[in-house]
Short mmCIF file of C-alpha atoms and ligand atoms in Angstrom, two decimals:
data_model
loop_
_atom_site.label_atom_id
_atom_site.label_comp_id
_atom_site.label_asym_id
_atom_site.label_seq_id
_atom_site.Cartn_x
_atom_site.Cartn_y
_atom_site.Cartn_z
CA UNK A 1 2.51 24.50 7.89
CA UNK A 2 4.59 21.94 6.09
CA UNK A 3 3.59 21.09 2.38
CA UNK A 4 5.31 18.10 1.04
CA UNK A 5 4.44 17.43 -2.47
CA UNK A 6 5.35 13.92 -3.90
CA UNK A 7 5.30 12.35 -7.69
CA UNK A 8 2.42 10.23 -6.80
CA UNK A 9 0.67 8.30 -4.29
CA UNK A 10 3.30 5.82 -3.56
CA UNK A 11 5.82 8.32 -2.71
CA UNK A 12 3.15 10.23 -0.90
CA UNK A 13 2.16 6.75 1.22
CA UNK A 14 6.25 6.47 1.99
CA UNK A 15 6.73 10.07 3.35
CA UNK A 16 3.55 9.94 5.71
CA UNK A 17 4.53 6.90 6.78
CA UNK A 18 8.32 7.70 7.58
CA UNK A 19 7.18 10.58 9.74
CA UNK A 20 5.02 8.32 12.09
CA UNK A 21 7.88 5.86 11.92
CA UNK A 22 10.47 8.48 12.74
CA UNK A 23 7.91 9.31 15.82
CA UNK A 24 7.73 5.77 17.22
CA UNK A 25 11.57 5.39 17.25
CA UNK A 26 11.79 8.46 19.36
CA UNK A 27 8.74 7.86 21.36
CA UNK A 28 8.08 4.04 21.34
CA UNK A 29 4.56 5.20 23.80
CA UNK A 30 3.59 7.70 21.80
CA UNK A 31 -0.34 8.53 20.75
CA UNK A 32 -1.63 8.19 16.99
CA UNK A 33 -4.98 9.51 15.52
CA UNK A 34 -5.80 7.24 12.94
CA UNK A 35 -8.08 7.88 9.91
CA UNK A 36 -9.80 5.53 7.78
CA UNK A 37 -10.55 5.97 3.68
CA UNK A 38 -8.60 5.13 0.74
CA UNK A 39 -6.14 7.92 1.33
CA UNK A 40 -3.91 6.09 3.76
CA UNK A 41 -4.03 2.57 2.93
CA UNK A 42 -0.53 2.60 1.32
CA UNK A 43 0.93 4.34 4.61
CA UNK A 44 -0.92 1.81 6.53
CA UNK A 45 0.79 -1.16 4.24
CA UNK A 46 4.07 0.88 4.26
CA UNK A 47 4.37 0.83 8.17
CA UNK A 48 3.03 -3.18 7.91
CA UNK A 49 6.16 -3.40 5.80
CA UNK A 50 8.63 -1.05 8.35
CA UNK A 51 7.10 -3.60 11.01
CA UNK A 52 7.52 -7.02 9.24
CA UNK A 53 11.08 -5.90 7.63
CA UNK A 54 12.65 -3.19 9.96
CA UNK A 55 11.43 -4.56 13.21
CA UNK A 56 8.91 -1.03 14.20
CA UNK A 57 8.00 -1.38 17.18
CA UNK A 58 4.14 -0.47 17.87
CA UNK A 59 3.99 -2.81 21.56
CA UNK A 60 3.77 0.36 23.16
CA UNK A 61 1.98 2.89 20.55
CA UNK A 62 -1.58 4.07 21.48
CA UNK A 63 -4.23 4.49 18.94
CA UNK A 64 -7.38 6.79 19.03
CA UNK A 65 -9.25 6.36 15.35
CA UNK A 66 -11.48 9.19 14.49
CA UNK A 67 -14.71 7.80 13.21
CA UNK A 68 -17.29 5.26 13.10
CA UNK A 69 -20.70 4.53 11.99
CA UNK A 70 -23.30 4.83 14.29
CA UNK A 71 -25.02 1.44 14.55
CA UNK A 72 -22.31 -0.60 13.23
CA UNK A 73 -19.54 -2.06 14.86
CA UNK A 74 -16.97 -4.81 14.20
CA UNK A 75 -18.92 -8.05 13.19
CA UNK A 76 -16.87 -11.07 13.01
CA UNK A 77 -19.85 -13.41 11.78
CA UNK A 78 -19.55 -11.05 8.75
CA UNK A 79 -16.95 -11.12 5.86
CA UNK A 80 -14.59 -8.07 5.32
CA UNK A 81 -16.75 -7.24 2.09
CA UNK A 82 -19.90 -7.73 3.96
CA UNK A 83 -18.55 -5.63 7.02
CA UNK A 84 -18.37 -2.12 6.44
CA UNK A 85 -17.41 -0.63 10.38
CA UNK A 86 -14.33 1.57 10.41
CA UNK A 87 -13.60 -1.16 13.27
CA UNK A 88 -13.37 -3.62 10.44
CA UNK A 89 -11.41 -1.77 7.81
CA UNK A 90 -8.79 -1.08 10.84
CA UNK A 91 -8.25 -4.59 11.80
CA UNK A 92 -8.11 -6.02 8.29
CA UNK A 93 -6.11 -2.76 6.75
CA UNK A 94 -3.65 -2.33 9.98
CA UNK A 95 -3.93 -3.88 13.02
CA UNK A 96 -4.12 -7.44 12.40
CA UNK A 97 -0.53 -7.17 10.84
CA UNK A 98 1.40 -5.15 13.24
CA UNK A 99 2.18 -5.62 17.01
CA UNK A 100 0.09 -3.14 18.69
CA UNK A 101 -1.48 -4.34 21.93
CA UNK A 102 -5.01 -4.84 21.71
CA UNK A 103 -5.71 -2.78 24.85
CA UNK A 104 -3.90 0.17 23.53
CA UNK A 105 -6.10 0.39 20.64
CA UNK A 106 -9.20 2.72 20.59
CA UNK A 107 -12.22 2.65 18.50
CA UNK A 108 -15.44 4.62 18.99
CA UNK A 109 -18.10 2.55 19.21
CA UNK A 110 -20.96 2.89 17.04
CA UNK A 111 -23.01 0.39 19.15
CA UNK A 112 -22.56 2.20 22.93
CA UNK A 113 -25.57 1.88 24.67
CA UNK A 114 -25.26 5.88 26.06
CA UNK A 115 -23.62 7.20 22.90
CA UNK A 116 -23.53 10.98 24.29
CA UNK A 117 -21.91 9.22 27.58
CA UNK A 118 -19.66 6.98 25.48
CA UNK A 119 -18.56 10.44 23.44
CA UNK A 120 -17.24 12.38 26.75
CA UNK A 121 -15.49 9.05 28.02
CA UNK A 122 -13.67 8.94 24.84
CA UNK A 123 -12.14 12.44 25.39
CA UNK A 124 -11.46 11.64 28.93
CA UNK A 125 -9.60 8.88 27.16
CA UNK A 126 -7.59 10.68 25.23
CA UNK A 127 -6.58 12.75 27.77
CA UNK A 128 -5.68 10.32 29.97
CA UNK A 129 -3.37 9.09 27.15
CA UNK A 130 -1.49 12.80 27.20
CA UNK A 131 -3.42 13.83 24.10
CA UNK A 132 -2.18 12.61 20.33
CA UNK A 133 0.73 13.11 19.35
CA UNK A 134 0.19 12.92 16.06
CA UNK A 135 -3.04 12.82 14.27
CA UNK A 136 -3.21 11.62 10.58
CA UNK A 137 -6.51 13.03 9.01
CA UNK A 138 -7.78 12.44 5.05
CA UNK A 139 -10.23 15.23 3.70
CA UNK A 140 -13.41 14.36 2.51
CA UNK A 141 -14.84 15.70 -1.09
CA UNK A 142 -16.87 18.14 0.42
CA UNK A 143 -13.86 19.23 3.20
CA UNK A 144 -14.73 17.15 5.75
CA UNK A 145 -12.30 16.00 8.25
CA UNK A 146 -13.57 13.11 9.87
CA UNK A 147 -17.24 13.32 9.88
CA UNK A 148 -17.15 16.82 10.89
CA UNK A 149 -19.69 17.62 8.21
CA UNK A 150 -19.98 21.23 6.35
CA UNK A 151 -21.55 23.78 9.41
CA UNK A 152 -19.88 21.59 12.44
CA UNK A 153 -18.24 23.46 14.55
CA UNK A 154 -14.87 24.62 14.64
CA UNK A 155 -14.77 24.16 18.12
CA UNK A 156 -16.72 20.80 18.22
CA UNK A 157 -15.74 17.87 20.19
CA UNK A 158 -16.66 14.05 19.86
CA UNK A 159 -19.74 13.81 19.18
CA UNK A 160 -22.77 11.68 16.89
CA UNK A 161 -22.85 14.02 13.56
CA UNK A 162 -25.32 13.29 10.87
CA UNK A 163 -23.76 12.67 7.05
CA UNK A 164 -23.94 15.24 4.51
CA UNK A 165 -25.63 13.82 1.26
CA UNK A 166 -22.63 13.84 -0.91
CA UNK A 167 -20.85 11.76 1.91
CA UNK A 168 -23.20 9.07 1.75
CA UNK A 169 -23.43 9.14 -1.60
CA UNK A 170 -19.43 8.76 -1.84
CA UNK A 171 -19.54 5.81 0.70
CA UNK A 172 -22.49 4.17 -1.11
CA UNK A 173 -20.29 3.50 -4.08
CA UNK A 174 -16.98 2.93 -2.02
CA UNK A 175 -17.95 1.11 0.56
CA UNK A 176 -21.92 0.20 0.89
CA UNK A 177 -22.77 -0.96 -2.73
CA UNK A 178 -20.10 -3.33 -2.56
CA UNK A 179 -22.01 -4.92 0.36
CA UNK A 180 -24.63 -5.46 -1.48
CA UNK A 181 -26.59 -3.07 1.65
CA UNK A 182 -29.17 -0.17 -0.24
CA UNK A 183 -28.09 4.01 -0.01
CA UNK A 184 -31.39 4.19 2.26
CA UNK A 185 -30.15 2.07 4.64
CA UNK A 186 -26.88 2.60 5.24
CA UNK A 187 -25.53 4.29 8.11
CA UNK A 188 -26.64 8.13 7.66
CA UNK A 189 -24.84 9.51 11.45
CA UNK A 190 -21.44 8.76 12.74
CA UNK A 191 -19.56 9.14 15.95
CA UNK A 192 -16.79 11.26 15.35
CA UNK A 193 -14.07 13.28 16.81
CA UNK A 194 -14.56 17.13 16.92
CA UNK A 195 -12.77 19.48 15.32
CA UNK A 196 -11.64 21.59 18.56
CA UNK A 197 -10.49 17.87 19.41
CA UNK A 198 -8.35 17.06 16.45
CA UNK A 199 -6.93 20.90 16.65
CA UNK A 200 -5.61 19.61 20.57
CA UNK A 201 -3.55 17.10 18.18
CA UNK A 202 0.23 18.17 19.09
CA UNK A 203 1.02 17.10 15.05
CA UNK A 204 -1.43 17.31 12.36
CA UNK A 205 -0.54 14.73 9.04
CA UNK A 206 -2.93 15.40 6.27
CA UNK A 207 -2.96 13.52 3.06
CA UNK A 208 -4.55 13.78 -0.02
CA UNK A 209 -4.63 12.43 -3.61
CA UNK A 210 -5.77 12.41 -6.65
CA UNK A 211 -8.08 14.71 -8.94
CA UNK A 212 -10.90 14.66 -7.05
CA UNK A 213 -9.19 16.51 -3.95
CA UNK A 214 -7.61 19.15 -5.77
CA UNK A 215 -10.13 21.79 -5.39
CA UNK A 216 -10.98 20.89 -1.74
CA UNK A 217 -7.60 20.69 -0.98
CA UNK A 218 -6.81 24.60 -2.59
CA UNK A 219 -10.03 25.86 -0.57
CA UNK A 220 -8.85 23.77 2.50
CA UNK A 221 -5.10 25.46 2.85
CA UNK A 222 -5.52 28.77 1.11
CA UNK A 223 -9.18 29.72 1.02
CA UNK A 224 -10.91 31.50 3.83
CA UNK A 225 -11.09 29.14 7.66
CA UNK A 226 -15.03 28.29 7.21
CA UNK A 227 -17.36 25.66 8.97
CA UNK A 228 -18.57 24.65 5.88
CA UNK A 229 -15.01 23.59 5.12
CA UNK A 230 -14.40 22.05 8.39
CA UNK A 231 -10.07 20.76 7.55
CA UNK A 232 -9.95 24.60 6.64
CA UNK A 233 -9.12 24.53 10.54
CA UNK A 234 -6.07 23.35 9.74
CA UNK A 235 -4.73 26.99 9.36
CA UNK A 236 -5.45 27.38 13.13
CA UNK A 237 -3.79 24.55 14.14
CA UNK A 238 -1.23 25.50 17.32
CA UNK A 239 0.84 22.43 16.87
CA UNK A 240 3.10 20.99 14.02
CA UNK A 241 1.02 20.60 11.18
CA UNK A 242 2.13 18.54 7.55
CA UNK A 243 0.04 18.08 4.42
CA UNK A 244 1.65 15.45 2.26
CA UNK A 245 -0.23 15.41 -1.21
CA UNK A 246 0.25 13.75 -4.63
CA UNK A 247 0.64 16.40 -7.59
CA UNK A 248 -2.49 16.22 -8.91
CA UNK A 249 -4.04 16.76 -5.11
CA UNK A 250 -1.93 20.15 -5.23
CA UNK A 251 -2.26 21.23 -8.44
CA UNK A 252 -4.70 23.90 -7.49
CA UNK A 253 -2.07 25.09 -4.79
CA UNK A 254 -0.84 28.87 -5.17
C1 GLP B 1 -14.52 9.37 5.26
C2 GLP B 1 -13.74 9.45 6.58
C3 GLP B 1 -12.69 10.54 6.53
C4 GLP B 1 -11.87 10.42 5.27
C5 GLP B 1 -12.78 10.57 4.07
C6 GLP B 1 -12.05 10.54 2.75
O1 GLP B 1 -15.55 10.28 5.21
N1 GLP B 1 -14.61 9.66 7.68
O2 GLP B 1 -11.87 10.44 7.69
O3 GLP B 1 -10.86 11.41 5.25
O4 GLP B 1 -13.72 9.52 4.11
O5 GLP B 1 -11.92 9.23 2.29
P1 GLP B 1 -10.93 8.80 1.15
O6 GLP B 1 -9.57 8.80 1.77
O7 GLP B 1 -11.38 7.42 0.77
O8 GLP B 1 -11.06 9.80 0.06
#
């Protein structure tokens, strides 16, 4: 496992993004995991930049995100701030600025009629990809990679996964609030990607900032592998793995 620990978030944003920039100029078709949350916004608007300035190529990347709401999907009638899908956040945050092609882009889909049926296809999918390459994951506050939830499985694939309490209350005041929709009815499941999914991942990029992940982040790398730590599975990933973190994200780091 890699550790990269940068001044701040800025510097942390540049690094993540100049590995999955280095991996696009030597595989122009290769397969990214992307994660939503605040944590990789400035990667996202560094590789908008690499694209707009430096010519990055994405016409021949393929994305897989890991999450959604269940329910919710990309509404266009709605405003960004009104709009609170993963779908949304994507398109506004990423795709909508870069060249990907819109059939190489992957989303679950928090509306699928057959959700359990739309869960296995998305697998199938990502095999039929050749697996990510590399998967970029955030950590929740309470260890959560994805919506793999404390107690999922380390072995769990895509699947609908109901939110832990302090996870809705975290997206009530980051996302739902905002929205003006109420903590009882916002989304309380998700589809998400497994864990034994996201450990297939032949490159694991983790990134963290800020106070708030500092313990997490400790327990995550150095504490014991536990379910109710689910990016503790980190430590048994096969592949490359790299944690990029700001300092105060790794202050708690032996
Ligand atoms: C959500 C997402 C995770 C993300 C986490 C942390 O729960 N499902 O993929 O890592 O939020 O979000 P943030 O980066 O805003 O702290």
């Amino acid at each position: 496992m890699d550790i990269i620990i940068k001044t701040n978030y800025q510097e942390m944003s540049l690094a993540a993004a100049s590995i999955i920039a280095d991996l696009i100029r030597s595989k122009p078709d290769c397969v990214l995991g992307l994660a939503t949350g605040s944590t990789p916004l400035g990667m996202y608007r560094e590789l908008i930049r690499m694209h707009k300035e430096e010519g990055l190529d994405f016409s021949q990347v393929k994305t897989f995100n890991l999450d959604e709401y269940l329910g919710i999907g990309m509404d266009l009638a709605k405003s960004y701030d009104q709009d609170r899908s993963s779908a949304r956040f994507m398109q506004e945050e990423f795709f909508k600025h870069i060249n990907l092609q819109k059939v190489n882009i992957h989303l679950p889909d928090g509306l699928a009629k057959d959700i359990n049926k739309f869960c296995a296809w998305y697998e199938e999918e990502i095999v039929r990809a050749g697996g990510i390459d590399l998967q970029v994951l955030g950590i929740g506050a309470n260890g959560h990679w994805a919506f793999n939830e404390p107690g999922s499985s380390l072995s769990s694939r895509t699947r609908v996964q109901q939110l832990a309490q302090q996870t809705i209350d975290d997206n009530y005041e980051s996302f739902y609030k905002k929205a003006g929709v109420s903590k009882e009815t916002m989304p309380h499941f998700a589809v998400t990607l497994g864990i034994g999914t996201i450990l297939e991942s032949k490159h694991a990029l983790m990134l963290a900032n800020g106070e708030k992940k500092t313990t997490i982040v400790a327990k995550a790398l150095q504490g014991p592998v536990t379910s109710e730590i689910t990016a503790s599975a980190i430590q048994m990933h096969k592949g490359k793995v790299t944690v990029v973190l700001d300092l105060a994200a790794a202050a708690q780091l032996k």
